[in-house]
CSV table of N, CA, C and O in Angstrom, one decimal:
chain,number,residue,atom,x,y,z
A,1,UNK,N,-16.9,150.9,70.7
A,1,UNK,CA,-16.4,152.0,71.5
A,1,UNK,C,-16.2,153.2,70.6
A,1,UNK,O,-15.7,154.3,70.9
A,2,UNK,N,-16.7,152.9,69.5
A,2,UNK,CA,-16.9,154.3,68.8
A,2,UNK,C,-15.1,154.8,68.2
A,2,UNK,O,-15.0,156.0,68.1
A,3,UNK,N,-14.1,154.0,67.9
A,3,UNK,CA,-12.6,154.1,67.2
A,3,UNK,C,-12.2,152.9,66.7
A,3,UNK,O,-12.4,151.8,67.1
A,4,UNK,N,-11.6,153.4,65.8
A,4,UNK,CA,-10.6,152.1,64.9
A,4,UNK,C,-9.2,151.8,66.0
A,4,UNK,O,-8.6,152.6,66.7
A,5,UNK,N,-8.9,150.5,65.8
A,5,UNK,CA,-8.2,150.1,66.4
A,5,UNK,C,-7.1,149.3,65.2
A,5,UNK,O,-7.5,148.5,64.2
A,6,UNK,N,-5.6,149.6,65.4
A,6,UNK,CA,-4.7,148.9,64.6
A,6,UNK,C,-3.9,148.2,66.0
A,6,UNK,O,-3.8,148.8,67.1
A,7,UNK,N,-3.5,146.9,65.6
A,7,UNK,CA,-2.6,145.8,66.4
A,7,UNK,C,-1.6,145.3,65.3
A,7,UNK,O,-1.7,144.8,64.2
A,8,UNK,N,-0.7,145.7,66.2
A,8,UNK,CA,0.3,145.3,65.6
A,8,UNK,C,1.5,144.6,66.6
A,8,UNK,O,2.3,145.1,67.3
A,9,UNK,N,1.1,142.9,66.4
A,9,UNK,CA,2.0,142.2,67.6
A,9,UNK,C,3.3,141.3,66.8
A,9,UNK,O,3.0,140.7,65.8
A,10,UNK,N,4.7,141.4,67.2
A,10,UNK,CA,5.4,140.6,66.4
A,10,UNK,C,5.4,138.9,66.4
A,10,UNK,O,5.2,138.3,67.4
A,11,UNK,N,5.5,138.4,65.5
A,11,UNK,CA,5.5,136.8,66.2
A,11,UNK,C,6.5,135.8,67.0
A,11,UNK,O,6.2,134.6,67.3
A,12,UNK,N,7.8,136.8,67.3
A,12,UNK,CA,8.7,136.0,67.5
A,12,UNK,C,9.0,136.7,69.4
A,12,UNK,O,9.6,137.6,69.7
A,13,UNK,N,8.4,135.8,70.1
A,13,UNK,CA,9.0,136.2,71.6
A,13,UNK,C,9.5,135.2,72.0
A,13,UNK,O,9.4,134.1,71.5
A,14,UNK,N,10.1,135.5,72.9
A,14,UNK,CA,10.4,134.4,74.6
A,14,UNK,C,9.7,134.1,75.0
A,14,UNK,O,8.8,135.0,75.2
A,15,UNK,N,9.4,132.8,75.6
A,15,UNK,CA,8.3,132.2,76.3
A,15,UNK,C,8.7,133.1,77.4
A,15,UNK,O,9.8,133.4,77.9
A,16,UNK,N,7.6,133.4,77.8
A,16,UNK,CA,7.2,134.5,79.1
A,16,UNK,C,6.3,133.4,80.1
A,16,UNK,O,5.6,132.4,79.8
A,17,UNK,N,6.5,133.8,81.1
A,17,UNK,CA,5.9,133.3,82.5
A,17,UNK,C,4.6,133.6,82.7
A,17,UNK,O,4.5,134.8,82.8
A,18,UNK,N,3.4,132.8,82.9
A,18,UNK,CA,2.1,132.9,83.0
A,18,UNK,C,1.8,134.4,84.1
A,18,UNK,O,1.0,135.2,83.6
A,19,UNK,N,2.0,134.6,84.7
A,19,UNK,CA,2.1,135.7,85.5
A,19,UNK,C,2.4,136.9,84.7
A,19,UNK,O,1.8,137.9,84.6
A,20,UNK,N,3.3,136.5,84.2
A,20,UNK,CA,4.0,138.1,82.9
A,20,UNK,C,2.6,138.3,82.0
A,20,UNK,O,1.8,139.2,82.2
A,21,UNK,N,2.5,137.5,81.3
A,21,UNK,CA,1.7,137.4,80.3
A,21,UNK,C,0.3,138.1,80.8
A,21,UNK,O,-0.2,139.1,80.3
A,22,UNK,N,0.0,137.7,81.8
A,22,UNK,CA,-1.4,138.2,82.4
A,22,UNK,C,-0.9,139.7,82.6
A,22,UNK,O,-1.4,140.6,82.0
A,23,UNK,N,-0.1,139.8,83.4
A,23,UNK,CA,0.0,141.2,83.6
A,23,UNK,C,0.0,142.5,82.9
A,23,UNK,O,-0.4,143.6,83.3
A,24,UNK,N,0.7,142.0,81.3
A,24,UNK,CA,1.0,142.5,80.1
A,24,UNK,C,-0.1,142.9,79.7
A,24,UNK,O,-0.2,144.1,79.3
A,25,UNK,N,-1.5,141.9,79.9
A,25,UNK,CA,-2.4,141.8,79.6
A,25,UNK,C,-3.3,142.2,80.0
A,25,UNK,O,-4.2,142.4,79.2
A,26,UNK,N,-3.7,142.6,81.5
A,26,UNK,CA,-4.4,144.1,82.3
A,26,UNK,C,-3.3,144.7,82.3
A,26,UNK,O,-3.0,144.6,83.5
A,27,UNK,N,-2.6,145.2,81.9
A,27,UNK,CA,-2.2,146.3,81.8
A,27,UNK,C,-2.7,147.3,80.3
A,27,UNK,O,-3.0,148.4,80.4
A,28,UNK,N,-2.6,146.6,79.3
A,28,UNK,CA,-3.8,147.0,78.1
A,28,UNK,C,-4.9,146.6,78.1
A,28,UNK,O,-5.6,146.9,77.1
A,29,UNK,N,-5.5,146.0,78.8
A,29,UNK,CA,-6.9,146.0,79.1
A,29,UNK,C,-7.6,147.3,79.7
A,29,UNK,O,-8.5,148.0,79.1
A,30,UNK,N,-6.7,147.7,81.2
A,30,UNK,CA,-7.0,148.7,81.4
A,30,UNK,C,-6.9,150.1,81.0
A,30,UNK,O,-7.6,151.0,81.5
A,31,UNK,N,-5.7,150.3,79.7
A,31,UNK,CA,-5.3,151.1,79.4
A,31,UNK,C,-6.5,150.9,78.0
A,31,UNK,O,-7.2,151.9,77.7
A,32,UNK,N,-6.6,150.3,77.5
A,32,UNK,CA,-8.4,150.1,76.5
A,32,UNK,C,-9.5,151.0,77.6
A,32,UNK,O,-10.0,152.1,77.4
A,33,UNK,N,-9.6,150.2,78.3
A,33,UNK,CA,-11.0,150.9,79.2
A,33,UNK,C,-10.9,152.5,80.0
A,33,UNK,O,-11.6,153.3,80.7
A,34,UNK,N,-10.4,152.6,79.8
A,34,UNK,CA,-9.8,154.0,79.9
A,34,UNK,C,-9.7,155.5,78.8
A,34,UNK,O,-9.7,156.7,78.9
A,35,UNK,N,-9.4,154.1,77.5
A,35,UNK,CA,-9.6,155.2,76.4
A,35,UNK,C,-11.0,155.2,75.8
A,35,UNK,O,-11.2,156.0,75.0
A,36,UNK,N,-11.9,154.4,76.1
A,36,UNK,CA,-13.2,153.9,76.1
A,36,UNK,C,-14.0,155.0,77.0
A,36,UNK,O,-15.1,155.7,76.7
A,37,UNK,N,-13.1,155.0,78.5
A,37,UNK,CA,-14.2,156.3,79.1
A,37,UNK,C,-13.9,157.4,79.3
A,37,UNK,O,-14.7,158.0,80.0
A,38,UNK,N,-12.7,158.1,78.8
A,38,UNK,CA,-12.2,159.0,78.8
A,38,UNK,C,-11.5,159.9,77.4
A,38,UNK,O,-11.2,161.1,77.1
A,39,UNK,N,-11.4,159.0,76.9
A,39,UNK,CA,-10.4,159.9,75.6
A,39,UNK,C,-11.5,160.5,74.5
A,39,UNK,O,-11.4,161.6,73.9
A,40,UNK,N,-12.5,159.7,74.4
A,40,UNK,CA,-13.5,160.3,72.9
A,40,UNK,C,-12.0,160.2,71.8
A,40,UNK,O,-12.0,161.1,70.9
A,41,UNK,N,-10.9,159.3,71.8
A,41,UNK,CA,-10.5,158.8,70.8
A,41,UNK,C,-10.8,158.4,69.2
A,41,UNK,O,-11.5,157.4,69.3
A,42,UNK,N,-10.6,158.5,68.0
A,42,UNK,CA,-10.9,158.4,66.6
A,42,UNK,C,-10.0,156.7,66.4
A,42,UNK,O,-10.5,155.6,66.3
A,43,UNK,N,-9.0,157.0,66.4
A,43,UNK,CA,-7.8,156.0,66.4
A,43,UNK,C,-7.0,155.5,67.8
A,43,UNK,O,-6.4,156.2,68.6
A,44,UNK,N,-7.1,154.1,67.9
A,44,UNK,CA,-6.2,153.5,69.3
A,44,UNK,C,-5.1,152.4,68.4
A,44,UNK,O,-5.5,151.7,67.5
A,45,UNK,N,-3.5,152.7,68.9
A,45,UNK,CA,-3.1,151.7,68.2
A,45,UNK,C,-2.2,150.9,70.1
A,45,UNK,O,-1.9,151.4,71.1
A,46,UNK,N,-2.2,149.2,69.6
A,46,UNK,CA,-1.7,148.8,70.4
A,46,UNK,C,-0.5,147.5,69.7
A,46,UNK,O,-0.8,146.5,69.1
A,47,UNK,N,0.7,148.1,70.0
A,47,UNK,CA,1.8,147.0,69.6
A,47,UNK,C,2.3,146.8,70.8
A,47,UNK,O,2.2,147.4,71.8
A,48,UNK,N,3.4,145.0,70.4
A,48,UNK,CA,3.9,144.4,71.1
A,48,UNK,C,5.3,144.4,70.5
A,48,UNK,O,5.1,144.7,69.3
A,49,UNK,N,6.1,144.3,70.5
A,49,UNK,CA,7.5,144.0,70.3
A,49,UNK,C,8.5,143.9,71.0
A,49,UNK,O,8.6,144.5,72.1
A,50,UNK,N,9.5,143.0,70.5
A,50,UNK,CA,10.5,142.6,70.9
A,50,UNK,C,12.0,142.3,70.1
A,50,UNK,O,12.2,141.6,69.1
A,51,UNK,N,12.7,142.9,70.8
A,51,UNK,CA,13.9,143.7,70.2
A,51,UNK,C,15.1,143.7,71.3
A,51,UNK,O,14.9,144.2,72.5
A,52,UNK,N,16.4,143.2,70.9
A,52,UNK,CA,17.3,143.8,72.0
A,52,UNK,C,16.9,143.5,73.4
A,52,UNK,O,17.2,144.3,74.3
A,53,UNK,N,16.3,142.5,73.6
A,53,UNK,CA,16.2,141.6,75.1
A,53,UNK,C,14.6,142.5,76.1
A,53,UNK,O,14.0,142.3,77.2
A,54,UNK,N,14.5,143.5,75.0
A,54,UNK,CA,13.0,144.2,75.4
A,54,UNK,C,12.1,143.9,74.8
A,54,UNK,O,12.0,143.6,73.7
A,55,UNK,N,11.0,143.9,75.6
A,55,UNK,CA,9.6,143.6,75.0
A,55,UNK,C,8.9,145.0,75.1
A,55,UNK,O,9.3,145.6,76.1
A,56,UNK,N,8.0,145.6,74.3
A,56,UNK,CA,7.9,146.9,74.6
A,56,UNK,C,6.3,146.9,74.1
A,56,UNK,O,5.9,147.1,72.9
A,57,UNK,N,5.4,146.8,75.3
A,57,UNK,CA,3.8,147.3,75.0
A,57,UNK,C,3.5,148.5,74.9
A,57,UNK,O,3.8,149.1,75.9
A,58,UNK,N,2.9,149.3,73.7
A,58,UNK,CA,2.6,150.5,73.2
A,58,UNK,C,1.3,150.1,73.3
A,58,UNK,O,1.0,149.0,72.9
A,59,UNK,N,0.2,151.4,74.1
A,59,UNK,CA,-0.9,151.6,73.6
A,59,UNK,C,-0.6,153.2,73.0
A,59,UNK,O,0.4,153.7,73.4
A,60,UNK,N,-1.3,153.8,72.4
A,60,UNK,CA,-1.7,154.8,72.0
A,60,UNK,C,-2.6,155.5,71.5
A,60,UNK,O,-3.0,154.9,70.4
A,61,UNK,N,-3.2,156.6,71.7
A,61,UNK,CA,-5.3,156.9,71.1
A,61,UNK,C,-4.9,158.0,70.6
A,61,UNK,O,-3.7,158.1,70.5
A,62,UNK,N,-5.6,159.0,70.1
A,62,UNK,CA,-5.2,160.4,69.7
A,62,UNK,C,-6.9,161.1,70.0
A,62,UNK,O,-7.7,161.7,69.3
A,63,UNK,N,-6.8,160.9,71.0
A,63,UNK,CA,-8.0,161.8,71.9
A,63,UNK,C,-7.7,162.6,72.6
A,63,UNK,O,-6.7,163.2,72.3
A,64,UNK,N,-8.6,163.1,74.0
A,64,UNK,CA,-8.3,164.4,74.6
A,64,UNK,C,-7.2,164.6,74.8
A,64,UNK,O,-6.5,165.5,74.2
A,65,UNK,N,-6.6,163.7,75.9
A,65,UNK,CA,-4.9,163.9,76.1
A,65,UNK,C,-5.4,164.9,76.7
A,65,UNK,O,-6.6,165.3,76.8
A,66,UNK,N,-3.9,165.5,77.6
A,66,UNK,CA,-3.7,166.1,78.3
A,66,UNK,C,-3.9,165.7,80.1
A,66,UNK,O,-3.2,166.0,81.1
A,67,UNK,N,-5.2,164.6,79.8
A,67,UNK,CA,-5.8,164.7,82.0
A,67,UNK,C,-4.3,163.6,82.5
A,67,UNK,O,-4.5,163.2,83.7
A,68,UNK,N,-3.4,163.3,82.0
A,68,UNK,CA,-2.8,162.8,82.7
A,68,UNK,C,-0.6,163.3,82.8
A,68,UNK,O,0.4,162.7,83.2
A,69,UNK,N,-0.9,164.7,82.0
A,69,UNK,CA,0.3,164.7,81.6
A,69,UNK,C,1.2,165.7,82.9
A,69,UNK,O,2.4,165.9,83.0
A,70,UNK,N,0.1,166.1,83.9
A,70,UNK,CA,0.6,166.4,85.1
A,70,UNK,C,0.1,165.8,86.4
A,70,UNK,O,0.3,166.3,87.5
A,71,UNK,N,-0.8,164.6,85.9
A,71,UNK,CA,-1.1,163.5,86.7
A,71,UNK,C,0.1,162.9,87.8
A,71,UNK,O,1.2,162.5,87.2
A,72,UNK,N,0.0,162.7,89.0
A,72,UNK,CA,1.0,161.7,89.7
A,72,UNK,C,0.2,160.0,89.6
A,72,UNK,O,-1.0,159.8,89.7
A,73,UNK,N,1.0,159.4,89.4
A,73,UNK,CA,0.1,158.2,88.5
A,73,UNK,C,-0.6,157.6,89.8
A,73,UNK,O,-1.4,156.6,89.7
A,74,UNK,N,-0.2,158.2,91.3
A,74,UNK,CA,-0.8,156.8,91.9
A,74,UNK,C,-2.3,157.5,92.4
A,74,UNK,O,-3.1,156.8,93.0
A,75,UNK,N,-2.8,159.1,91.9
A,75,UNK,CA,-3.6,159.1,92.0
A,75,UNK,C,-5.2,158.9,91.3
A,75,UNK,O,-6.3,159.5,91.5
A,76,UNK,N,-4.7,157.9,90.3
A,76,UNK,CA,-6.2,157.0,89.4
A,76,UNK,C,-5.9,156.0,90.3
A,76,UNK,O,-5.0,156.0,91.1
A,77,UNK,N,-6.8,155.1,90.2
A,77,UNK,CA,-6.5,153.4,90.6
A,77,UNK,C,-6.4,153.0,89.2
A,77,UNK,O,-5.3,152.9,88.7
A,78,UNK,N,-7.2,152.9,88.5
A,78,UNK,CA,-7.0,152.5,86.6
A,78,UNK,C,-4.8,152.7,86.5
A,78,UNK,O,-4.1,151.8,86.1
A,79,UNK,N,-4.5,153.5,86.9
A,79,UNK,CA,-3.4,154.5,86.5
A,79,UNK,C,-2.5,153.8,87.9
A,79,UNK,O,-1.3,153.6,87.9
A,80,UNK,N,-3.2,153.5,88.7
A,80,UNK,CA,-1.8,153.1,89.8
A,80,UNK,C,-1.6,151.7,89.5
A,80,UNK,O,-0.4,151.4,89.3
A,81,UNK,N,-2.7,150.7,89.5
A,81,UNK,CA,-3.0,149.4,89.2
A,81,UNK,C,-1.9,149.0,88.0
A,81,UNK,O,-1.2,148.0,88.3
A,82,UNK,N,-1.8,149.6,86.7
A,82,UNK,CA,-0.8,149.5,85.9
A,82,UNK,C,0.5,149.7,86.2
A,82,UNK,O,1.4,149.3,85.5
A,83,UNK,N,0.8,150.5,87.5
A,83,UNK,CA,2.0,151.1,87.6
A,83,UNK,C,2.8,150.0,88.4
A,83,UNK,O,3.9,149.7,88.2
A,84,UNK,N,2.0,149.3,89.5
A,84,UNK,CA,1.8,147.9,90.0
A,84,UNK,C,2.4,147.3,89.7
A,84,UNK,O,3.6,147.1,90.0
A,85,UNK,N,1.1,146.5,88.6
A,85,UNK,CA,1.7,145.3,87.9
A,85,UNK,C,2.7,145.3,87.2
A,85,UNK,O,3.3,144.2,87.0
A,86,UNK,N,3.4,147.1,86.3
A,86,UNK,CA,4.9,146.9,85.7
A,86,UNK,C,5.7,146.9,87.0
A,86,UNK,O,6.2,145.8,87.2
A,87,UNK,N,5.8,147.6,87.7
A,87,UNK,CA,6.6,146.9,89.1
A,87,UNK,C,6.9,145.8,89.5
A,87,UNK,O,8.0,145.5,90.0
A,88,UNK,N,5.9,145.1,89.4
A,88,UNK,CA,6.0,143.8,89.8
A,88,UNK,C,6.7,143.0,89.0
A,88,UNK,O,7.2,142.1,89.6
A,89,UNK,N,6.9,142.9,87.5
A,89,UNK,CA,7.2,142.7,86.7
A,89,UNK,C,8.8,142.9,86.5
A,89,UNK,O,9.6,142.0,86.0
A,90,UNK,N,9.1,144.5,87.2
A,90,UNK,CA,10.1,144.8,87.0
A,90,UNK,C,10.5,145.4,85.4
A,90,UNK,O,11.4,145.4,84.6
A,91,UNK,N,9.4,145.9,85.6
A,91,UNK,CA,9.2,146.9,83.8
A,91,UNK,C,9.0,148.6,83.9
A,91,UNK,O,8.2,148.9,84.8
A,92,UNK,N,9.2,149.3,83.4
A,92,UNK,CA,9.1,150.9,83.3
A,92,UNK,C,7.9,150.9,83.1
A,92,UNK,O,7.5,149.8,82.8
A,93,UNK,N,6.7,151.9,83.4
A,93,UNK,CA,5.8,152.3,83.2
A,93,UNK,C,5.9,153.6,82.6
A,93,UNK,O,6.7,154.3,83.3
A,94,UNK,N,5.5,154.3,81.6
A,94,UNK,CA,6.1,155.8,81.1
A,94,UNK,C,4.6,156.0,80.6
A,94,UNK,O,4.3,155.3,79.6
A,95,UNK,N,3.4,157.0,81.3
A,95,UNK,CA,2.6,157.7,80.6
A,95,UNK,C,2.7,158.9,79.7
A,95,UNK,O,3.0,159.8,80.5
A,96,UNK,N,2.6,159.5,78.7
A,96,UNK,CA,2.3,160.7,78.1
A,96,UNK,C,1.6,161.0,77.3
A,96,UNK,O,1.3,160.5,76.2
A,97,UNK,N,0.9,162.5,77.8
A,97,UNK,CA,-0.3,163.1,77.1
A,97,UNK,C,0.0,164.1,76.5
A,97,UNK,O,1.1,164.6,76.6
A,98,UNK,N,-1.0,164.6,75.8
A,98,UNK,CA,-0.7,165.9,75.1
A,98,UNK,C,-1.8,166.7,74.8
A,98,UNK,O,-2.0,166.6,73.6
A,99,UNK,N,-2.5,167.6,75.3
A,99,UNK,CA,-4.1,168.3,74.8
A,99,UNK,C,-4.1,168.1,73.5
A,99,UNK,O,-3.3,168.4,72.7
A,100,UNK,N,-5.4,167.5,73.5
A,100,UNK,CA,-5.8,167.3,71.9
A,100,UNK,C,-5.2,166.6,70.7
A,100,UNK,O,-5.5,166.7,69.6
A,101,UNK,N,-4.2,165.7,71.5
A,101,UNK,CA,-3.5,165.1,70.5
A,101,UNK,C,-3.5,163.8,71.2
A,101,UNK,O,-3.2,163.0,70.3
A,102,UNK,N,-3.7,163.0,72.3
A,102,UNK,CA,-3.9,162.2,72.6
A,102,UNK,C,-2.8,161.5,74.1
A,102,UNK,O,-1.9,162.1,74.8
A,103,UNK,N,-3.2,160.3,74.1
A,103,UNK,CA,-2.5,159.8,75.3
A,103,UNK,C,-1.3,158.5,74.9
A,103,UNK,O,-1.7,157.6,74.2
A,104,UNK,N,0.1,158.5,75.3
A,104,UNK,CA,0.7,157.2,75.1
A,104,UNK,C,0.9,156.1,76.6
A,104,UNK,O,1.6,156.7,77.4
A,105,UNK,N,0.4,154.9,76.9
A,105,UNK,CA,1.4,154.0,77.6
A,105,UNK,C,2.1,153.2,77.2
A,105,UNK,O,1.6,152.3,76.7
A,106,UNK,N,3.5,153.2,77.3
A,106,UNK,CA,4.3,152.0,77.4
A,106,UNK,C,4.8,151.4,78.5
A,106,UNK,O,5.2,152.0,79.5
A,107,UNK,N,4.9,150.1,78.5
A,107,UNK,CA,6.2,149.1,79.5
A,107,UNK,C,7.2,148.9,78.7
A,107,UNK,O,7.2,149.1,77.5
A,108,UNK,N,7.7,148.6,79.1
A,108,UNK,CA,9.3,148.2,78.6
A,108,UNK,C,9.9,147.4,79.9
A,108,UNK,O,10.1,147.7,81.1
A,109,UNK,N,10.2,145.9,79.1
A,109,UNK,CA,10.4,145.1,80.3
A,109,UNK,C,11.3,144.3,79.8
A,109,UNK,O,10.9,143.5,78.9
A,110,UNK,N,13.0,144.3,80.2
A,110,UNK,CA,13.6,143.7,79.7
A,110,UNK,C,13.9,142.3,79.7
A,110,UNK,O,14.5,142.4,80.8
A,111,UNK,N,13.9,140.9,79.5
A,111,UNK,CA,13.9,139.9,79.3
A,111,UNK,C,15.4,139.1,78.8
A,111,UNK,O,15.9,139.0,77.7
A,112,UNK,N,15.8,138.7,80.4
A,112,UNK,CA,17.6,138.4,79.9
A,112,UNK,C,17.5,137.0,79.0
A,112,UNK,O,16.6,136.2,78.6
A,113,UNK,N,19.0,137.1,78.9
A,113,UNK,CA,19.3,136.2,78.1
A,113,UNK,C,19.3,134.7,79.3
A,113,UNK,O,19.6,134.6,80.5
A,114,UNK,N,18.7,133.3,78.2
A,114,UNK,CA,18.7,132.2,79.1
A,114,UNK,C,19.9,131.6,78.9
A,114,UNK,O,20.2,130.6,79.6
């Protein structure tokens, strides 16, 4: 895809629910394929952590930025499809862009205590 990619996932979670997991999982899938056909990105980084009863998926590229920072998210499907599955989830979805500096997604999906 033409950029370096850094991952940075922690090792210590909560067993999550097959359904979560998946979703976590097109949800950076899509947010990959997107920076693949849209950003002309140099650098993509994607972490996972977990902290304080949150799990918190970061992608981030430092490409065009900007096409989505006055975007209403439900008009992509790429962009609504994520907004979705964190709903469903019961997780924040938070996009932000910036011209020429690139694009961020996070979920943030809190995970009570058992």
């Amino acid at each position: 895809a033409g950029f370096s990619i850094h991952i940075n996932i922690e090792n210590q979670f909560p067993d999550l629910p097959p359904d979560t997991e998946q979703a976590l999982y097109r949800i950076a899938q899509e947010s990959l394929e997107n920076i693949v056909k849209h950003a002309a990105a140099e650098n993509v980084s994607v972490s996972l952590t977990f902290a304080d009863n949150l799990l918190v998926l970061l992608i981030a590229d430092d490409g065009r930025g900007g096409e989505f920072a006055n975007l209403d998210l439900g008009e992509k499907h790429g962009l609504r499809g994520m907004r979705e599955r964190a709903a469903g989830l019961g997780a924040a979805l938070e996009v932000s862009s910036t011209p020429k500096e690139g694009t961020q997604i996070q979920v943030t999906l809190e995970i009570p205590d058992d």
